[in-house]
Short mmCIF file of C-alpha atoms and ligand atoms in Angstrom, two decimals:
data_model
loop_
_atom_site.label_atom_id
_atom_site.label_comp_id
_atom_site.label_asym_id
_atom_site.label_seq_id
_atom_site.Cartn_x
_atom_site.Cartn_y
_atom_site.Cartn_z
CA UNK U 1 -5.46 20.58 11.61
CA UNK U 2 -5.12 16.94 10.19
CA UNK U 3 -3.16 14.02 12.04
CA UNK U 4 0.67 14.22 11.06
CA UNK U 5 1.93 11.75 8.32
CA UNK U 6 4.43 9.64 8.51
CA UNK U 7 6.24 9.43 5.62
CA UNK U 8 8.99 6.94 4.10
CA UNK U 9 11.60 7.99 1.04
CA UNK U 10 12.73 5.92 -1.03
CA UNK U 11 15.82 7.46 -3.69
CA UNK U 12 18.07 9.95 -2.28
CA UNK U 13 18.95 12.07 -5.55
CA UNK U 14 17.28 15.20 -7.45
CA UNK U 15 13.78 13.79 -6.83
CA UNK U 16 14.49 12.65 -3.45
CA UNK U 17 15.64 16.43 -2.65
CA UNK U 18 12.60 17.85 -4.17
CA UNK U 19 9.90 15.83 -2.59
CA UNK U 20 12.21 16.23 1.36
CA UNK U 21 11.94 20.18 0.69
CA UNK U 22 8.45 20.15 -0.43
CA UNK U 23 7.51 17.73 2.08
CA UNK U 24 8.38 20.37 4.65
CA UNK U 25 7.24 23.55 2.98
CA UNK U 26 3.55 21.70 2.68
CA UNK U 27 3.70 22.23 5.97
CA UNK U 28 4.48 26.06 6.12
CA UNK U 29 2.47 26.45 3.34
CA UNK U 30 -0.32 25.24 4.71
CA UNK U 31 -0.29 24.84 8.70
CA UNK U 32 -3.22 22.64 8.58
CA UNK U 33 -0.94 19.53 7.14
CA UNK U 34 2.01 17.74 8.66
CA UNK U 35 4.65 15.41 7.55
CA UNK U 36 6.68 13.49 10.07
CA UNK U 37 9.78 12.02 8.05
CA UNK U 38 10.49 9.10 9.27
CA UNK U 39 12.81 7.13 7.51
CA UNK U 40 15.02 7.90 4.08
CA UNK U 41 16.09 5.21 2.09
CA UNK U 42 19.09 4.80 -1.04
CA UNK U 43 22.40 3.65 -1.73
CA UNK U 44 25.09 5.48 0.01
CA UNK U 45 24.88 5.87 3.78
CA UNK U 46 27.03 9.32 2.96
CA UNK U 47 24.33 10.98 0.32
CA UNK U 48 21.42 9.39 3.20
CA UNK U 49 22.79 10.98 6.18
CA UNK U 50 23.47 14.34 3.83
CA UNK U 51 19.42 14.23 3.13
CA UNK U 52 18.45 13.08 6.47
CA UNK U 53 20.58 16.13 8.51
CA UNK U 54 19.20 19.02 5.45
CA UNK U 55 15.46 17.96 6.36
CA UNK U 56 15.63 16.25 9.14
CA UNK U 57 14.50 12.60 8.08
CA UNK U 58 14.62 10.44 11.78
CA UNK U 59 16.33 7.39 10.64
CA UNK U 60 17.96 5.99 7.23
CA UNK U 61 18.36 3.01 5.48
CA UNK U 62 20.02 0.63 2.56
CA UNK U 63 16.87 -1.59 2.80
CA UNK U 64 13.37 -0.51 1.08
CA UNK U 65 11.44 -3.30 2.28
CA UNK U 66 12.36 -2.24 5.76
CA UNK U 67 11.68 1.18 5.04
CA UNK U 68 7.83 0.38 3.24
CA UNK U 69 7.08 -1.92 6.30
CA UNK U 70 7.22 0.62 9.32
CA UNK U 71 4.36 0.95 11.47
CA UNK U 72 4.90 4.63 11.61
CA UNK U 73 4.91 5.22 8.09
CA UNK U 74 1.63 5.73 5.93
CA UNK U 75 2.76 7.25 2.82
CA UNK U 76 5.31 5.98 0.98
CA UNK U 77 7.47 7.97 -1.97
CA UNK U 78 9.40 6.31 -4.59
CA UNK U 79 11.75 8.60 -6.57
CA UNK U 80 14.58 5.48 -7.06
CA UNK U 81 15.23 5.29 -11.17
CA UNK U 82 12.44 3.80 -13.32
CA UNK U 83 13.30 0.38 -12.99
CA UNK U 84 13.02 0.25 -9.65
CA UNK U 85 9.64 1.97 -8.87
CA UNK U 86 7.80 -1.17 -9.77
CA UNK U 87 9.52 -3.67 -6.58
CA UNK U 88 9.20 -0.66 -4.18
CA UNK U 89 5.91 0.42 -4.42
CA UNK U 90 3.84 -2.47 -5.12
CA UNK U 91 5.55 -3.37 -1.60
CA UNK U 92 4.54 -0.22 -0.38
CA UNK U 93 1.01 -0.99 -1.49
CA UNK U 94 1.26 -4.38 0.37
CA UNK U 95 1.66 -3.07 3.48
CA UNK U 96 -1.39 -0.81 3.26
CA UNK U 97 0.99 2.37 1.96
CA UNK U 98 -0.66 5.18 0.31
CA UNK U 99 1.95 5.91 -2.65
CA UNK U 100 3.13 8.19 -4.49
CA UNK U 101 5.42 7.02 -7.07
CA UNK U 102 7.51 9.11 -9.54
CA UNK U 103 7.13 8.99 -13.28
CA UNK U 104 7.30 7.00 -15.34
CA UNK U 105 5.02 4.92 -13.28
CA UNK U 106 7.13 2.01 -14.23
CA UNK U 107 10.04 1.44 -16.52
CA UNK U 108 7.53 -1.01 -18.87
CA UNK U 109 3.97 -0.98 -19.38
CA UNK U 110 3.91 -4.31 -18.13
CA UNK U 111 5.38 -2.63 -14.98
CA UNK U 112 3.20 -0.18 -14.84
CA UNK U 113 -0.38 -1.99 -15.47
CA UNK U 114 1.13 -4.20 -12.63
CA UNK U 115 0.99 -1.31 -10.17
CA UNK U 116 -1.93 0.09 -11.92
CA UNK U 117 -3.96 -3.27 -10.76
CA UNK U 118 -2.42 -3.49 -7.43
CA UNK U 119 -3.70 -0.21 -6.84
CA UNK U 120 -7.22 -1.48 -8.18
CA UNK U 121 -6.70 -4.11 -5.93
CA UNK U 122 -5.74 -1.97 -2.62
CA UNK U 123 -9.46 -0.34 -3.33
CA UNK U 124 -9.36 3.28 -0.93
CA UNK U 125 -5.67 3.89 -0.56
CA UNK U 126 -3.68 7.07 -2.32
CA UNK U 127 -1.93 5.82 -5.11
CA UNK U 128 -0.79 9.02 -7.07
CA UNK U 129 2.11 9.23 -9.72
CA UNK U 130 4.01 12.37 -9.57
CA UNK U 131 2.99 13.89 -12.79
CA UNK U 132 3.90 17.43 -10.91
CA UNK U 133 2.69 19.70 -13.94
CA UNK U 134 -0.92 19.25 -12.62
CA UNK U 135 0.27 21.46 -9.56
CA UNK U 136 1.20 24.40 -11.54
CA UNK U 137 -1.22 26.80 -10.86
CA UNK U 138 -0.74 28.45 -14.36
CA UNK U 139 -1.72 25.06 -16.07
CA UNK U 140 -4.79 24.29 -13.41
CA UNK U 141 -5.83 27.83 -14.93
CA UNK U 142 -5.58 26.53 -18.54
CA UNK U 143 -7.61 23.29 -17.02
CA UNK U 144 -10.80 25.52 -15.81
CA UNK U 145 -10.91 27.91 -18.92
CA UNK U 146 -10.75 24.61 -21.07
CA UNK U 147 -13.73 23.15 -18.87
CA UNK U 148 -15.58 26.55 -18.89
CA UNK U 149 -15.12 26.36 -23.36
CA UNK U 150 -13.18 29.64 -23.14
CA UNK U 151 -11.20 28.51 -26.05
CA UNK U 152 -14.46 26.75 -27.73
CA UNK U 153 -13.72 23.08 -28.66
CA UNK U 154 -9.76 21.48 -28.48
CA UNK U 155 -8.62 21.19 -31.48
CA UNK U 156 -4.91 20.33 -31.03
CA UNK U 157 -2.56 20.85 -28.54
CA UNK U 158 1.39 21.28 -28.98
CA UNK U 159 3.97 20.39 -26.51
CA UNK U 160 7.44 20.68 -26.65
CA UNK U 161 10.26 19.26 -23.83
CA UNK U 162 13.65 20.78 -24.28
CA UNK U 163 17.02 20.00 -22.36
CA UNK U 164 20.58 19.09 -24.08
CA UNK U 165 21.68 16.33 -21.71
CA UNK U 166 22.59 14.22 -23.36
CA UNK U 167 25.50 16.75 -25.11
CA UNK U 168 28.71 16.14 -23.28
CA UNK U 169 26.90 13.74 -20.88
CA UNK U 170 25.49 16.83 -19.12
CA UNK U 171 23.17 14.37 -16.94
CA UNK U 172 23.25 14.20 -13.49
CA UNK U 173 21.65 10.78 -13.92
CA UNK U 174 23.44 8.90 -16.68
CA UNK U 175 21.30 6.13 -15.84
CA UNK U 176 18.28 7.16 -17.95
CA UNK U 177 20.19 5.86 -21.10
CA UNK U 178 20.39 2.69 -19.92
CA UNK U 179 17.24 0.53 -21.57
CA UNK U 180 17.33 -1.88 -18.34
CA UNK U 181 17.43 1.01 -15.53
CA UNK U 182 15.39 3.62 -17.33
CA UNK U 183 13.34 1.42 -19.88
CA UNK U 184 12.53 4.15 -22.53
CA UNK U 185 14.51 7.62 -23.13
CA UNK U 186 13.22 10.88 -23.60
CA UNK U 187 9.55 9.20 -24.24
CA UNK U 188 9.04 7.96 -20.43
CA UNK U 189 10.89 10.85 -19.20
CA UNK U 190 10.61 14.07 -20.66
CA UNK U 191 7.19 13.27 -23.01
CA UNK U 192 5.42 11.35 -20.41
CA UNK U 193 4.52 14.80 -18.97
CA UNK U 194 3.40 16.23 -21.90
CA UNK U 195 1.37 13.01 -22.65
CA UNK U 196 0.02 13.35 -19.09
CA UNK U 197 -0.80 16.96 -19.78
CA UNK U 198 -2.59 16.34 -23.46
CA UNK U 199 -5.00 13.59 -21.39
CA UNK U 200 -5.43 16.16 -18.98
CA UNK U 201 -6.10 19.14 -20.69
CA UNK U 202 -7.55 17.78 -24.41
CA UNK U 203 -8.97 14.26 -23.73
CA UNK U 204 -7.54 10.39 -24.34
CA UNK U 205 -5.03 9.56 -27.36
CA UNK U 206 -6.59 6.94 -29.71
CA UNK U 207 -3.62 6.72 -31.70
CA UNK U 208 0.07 7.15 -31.89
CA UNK U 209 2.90 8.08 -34.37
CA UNK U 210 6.81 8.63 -33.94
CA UNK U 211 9.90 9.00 -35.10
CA UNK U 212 13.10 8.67 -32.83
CA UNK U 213 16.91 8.80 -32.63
CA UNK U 214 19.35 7.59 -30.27
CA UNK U 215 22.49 10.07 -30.69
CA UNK U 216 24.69 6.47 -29.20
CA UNK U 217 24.11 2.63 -30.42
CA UNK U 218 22.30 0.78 -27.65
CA UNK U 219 21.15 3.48 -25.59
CA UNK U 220 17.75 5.18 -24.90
CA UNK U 221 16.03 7.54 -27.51
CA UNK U 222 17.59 10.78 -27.13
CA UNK U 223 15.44 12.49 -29.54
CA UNK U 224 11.24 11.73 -30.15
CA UNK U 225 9.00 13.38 -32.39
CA UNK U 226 5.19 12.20 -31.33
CA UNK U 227 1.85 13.03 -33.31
CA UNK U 228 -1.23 12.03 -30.96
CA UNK U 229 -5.00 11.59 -32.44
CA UNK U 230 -7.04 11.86 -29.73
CA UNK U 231 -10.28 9.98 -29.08
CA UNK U 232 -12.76 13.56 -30.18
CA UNK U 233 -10.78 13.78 -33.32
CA UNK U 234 -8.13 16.13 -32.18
CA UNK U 235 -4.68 16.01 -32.43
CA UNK U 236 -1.34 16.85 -30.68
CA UNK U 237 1.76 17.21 -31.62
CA UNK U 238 5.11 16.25 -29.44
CA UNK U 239 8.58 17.47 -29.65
CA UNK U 240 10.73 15.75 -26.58
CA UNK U 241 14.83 15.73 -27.06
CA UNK U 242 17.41 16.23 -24.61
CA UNK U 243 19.86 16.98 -27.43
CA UNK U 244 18.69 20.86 -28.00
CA UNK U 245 22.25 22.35 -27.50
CA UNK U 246 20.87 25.98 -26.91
CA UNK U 247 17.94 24.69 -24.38
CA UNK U 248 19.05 24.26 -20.55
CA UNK U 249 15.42 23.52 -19.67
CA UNK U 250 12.05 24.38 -22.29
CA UNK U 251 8.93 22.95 -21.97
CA UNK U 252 6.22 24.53 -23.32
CA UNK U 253 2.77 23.53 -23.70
CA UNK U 254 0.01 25.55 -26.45
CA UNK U 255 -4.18 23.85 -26.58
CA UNK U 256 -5.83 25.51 -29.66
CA UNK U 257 -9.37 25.78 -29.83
CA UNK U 258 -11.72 26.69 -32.04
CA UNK U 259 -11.66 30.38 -30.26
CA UNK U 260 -8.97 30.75 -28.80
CA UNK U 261 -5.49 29.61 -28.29
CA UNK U 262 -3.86 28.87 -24.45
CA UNK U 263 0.24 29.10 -23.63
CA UNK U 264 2.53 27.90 -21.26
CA UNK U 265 5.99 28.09 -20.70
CA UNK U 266 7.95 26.85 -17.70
CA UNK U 267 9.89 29.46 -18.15
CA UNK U 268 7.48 32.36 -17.40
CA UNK U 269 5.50 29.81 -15.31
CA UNK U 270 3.21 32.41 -13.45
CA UNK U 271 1.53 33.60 -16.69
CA UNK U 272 -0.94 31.97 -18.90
CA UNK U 273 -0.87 33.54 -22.54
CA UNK U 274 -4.06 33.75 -24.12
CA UNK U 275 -4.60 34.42 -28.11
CA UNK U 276 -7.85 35.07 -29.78
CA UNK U 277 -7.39 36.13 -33.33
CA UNK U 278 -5.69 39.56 -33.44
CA UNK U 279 -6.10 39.68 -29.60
CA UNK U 280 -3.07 38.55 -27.26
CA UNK U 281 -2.99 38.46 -23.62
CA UNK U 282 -1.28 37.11 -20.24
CA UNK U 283 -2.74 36.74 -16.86
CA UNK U 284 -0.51 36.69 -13.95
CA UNK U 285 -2.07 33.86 -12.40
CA UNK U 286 -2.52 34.14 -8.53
CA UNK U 287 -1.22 32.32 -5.91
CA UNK U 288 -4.09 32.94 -2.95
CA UNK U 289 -2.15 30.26 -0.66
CA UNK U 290 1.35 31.54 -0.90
CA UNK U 291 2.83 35.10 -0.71
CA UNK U 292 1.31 38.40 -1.20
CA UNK U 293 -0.33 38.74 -4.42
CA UNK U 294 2.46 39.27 -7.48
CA UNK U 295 5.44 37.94 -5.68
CA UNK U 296 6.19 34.74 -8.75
CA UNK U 297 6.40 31.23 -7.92
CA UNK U 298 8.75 28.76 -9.33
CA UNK U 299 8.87 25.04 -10.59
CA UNK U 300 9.20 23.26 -6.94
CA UNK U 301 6.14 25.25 -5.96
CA UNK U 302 4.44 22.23 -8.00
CA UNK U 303 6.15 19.51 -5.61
CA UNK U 304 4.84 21.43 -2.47
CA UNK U 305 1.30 21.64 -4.15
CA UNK U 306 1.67 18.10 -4.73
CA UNK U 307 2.45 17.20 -1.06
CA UNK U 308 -0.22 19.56 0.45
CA UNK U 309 -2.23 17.78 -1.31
CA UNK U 310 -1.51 14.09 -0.56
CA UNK U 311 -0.25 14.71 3.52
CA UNK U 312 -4.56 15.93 3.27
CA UNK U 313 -5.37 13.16 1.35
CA UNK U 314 -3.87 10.50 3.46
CA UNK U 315 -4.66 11.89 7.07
CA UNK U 316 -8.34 12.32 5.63
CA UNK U 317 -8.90 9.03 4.04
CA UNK U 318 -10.38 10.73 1.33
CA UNK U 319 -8.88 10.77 -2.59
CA UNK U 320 -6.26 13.14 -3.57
CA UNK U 321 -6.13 15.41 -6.67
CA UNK U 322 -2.68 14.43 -8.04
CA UNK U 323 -2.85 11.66 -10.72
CA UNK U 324 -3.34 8.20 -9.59
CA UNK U 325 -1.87 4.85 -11.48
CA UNK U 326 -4.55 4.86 -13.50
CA UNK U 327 -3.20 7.91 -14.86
CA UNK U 328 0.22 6.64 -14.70
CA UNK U 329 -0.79 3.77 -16.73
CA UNK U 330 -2.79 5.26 -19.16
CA UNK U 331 0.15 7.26 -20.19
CA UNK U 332 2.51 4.62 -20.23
CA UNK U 333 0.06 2.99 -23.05
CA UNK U 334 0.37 5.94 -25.06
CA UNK U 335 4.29 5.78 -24.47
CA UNK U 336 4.36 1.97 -25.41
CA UNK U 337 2.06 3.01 -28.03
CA UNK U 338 4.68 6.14 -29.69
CA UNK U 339 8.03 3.32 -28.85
CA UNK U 340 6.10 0.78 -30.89
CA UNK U 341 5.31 2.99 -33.66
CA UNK U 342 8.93 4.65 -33.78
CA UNK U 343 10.11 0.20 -33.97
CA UNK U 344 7.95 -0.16 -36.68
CA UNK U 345 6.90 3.10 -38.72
CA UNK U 346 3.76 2.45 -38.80
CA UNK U 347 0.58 4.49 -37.07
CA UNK U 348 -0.23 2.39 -33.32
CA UNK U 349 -3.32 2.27 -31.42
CA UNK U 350 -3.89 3.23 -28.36
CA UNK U 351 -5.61 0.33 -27.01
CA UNK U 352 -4.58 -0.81 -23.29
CA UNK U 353 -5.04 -4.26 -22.47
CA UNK U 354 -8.67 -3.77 -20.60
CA UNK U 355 -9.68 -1.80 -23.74
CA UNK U 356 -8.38 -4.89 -26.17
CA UNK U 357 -10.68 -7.38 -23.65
CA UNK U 358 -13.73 -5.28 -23.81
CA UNK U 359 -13.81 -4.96 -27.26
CA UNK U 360 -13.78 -9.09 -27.72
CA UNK U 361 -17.80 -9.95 -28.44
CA UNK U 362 -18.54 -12.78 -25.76
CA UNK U 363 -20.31 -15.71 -26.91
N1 NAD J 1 8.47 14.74 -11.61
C1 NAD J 1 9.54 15.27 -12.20
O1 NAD J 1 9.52 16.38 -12.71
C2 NAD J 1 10.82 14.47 -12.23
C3 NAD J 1 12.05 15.12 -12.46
C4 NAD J 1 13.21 14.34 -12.44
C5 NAD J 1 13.14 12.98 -12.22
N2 NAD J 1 11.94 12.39 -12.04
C6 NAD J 1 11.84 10.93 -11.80
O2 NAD J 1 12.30 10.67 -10.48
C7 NAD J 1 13.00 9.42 -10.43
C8 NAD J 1 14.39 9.65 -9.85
O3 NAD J 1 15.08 10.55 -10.69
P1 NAD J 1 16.30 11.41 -10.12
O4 NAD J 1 16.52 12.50 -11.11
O5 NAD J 1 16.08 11.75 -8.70
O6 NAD J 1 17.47 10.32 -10.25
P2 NAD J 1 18.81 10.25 -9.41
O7 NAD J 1 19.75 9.41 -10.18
O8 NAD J 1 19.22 11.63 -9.00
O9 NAD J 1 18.38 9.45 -8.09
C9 NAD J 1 17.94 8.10 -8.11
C10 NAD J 1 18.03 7.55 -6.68
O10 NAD J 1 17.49 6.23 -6.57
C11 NAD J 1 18.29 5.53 -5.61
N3 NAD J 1 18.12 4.08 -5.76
C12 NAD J 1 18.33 3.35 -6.85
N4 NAD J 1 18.08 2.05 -6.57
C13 NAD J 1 17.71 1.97 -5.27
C14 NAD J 1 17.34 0.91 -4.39
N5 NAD J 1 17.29 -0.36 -4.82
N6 NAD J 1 17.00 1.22 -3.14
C15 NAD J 1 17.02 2.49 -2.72
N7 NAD J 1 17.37 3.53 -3.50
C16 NAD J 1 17.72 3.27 -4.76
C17 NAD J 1 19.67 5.99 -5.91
O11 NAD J 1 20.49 5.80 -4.78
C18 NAD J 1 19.45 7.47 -6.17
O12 NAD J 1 19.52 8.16 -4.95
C19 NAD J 1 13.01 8.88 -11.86
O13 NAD J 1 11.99 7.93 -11.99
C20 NAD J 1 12.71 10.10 -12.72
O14 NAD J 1 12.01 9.78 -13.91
C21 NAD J 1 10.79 13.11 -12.02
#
């Protein structure tokens, strides 16, 4: 059994939900891991005290930097909108916080280099960005059959992100059309994932191409069409639009390699399709740490994963396995990277700033 956590939260809406309910189901999940939640932290003392009596949060506050600064706390989440993860976890970091801090990691990429260094700079402690998709057992399963050459070499991968949101104003969060609160539309929220995944699964973009459309003057990119090169020559392709009127929720991830082809689907999101040639299959991928075998998970099991994994991390010392800022910031690059090239029309680079430096011959 580890030392209990005490743990700060910092955004009281969907996100701040999820990671309360999978802060406590860590716990059930795995009895070895404990959260204490200490504090709770957003605007609205109603929607607080609503979050602190469901889960059980001891105290709540309007004020973040009161909330990063406890001496009971040691891991801090941020799950405010984009534009405010920057302020709030950078303070976090200050006050010797592990993190974890939603994605985008920050609404810019100046933002999110900014917490990438501070997180260079804090050396040891957990800095993780909540790029939740790595926690889905189906897609760790793609991960190790990649790494074992099942499929041969990557040749492409193709992702598509599918809500219709932005119809009718179905969003619960009307803020992510706002270029000042959520700095980028569908690219930093719905691709960023998929961009997360492609690094993940197929290896580093080198360059970037997009098209997008806003559906209203002024607002965020509703709509973005993305083709990656990656650094080994492969490619990936990126559909991301929260203007499909007959999609609630797809995302859907395929790698091709040179033997074989893997699929995912959130949808069926225990079972990992696999295609070689004329043969298809699916394996029902198990869950060893949850319920007896066969009995399906769902999307939040991914959150719980997540906070297993960092309530271990932090009451260890040692690294978690959730994506740190690095991470974060690598994909914001490739974000900054697709937005440029959607401004201009023209193929980007992927170069980050530390990649632009090193390649400058010294005298
Ligand atoms: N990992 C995922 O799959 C996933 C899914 C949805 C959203 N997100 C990310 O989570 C974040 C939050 O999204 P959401 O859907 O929960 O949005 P939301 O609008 O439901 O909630 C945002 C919260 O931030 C709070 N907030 C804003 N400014 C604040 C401040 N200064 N101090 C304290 N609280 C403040 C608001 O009160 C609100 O409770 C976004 O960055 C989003 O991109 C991630």
């Amino acid at each position: 059994v580890t030392a209990p956590v005490g743990v700060a939260l910092i955004g009281t809406g969907l996100m701040g939900r999820m990671h309360s309910y999978a802060l406590q189901a860590a716990g059930v999940l795995d009895p070895r891991v404990r959260a204490r939640l200490r504090v709770v932290c957003g605007e609205g003392r109603e929607r607080r005290e609503g979050l602190a009596g469901a889960f059980g949060w001891r105290a709540q506050t309007a004020d973040w930097q009161d909330a990063v600064s406890r001496p009971d706390v040691q891991l801090v989440i941020v799950a405010t909108r984009n534009a405010e993860h920057a302020a709030a976890a950078s303070a976090a970091i200050g006050c010797g916080k592990a993190v974890l801090c939603e994605k985008p990691l920050g609404a810019t990429l100046a933002e999110a280099r900014a917490l990438r260094d501070a997180a260079r700079r804090a050396g040891s402690l957990a800095c993780s960005c909540a790029f939740n998709y790595r926690f889905v057992a189906t897609l760790a399963l793609a991960r190790r059959m990649i790494e074992r050459r099942e499929i041969g070499d990557v040749v492409h991968a193709r992702c598509r992100f599918l809500l219709r949101t932005a119809l009718d104003r179905l969003d619960h969060a009307p803020w992510r059309s706002s270029p000042s609160l959520a700095g980028s539309g569908v690219i930093g929220d719905l691709a960023s994932h998929h961009i997360d995944l492609v690094r993940w699964l197929a290896g580093e973009p080198a360059t970037a191409f997009a098209r997008t459309r806003a559906l209203r003057s002024g607002e965020t990119e509703d709509i973005a069409l993305i083709t990656l090169e990656l650094a080994s020559g492969a490619t990936a392709v990126l559909e991301a639009s929260r203007a499909a009127g007959g999609h609630l929720l797809s995302s859907d991830i395929e790698i091709d390699g040179t033997d074989g082809t893997l699929a995912f689907s959130l949808q069926s999101v225990n079972e990992l399709g696999v295609r070689r040639g004329a043969e298809a299959r699916t394996i029902a991928v198990p869950h060893p740490l949850w319920w007896p075998a066969g009995h399906p998970l769902g999307w939040d099991a991914s959150f719980v994963h997540q906070a297993r994994d960092l309530l271990h991390a932090v009451a260890l010392g040692c690294a978690p396995e959730a994506a740190t800022f690095e991470d974060g910031y690598r994909c914001a690059v490739v974000c900054d990277a697709a937005l440029r090239a959607a401004a201009t029309g023209r193929t980007q680079p992927v170069l980050d700033r530390d990649d632009a430096l090193a390649a400058v011959p010294r005298s």
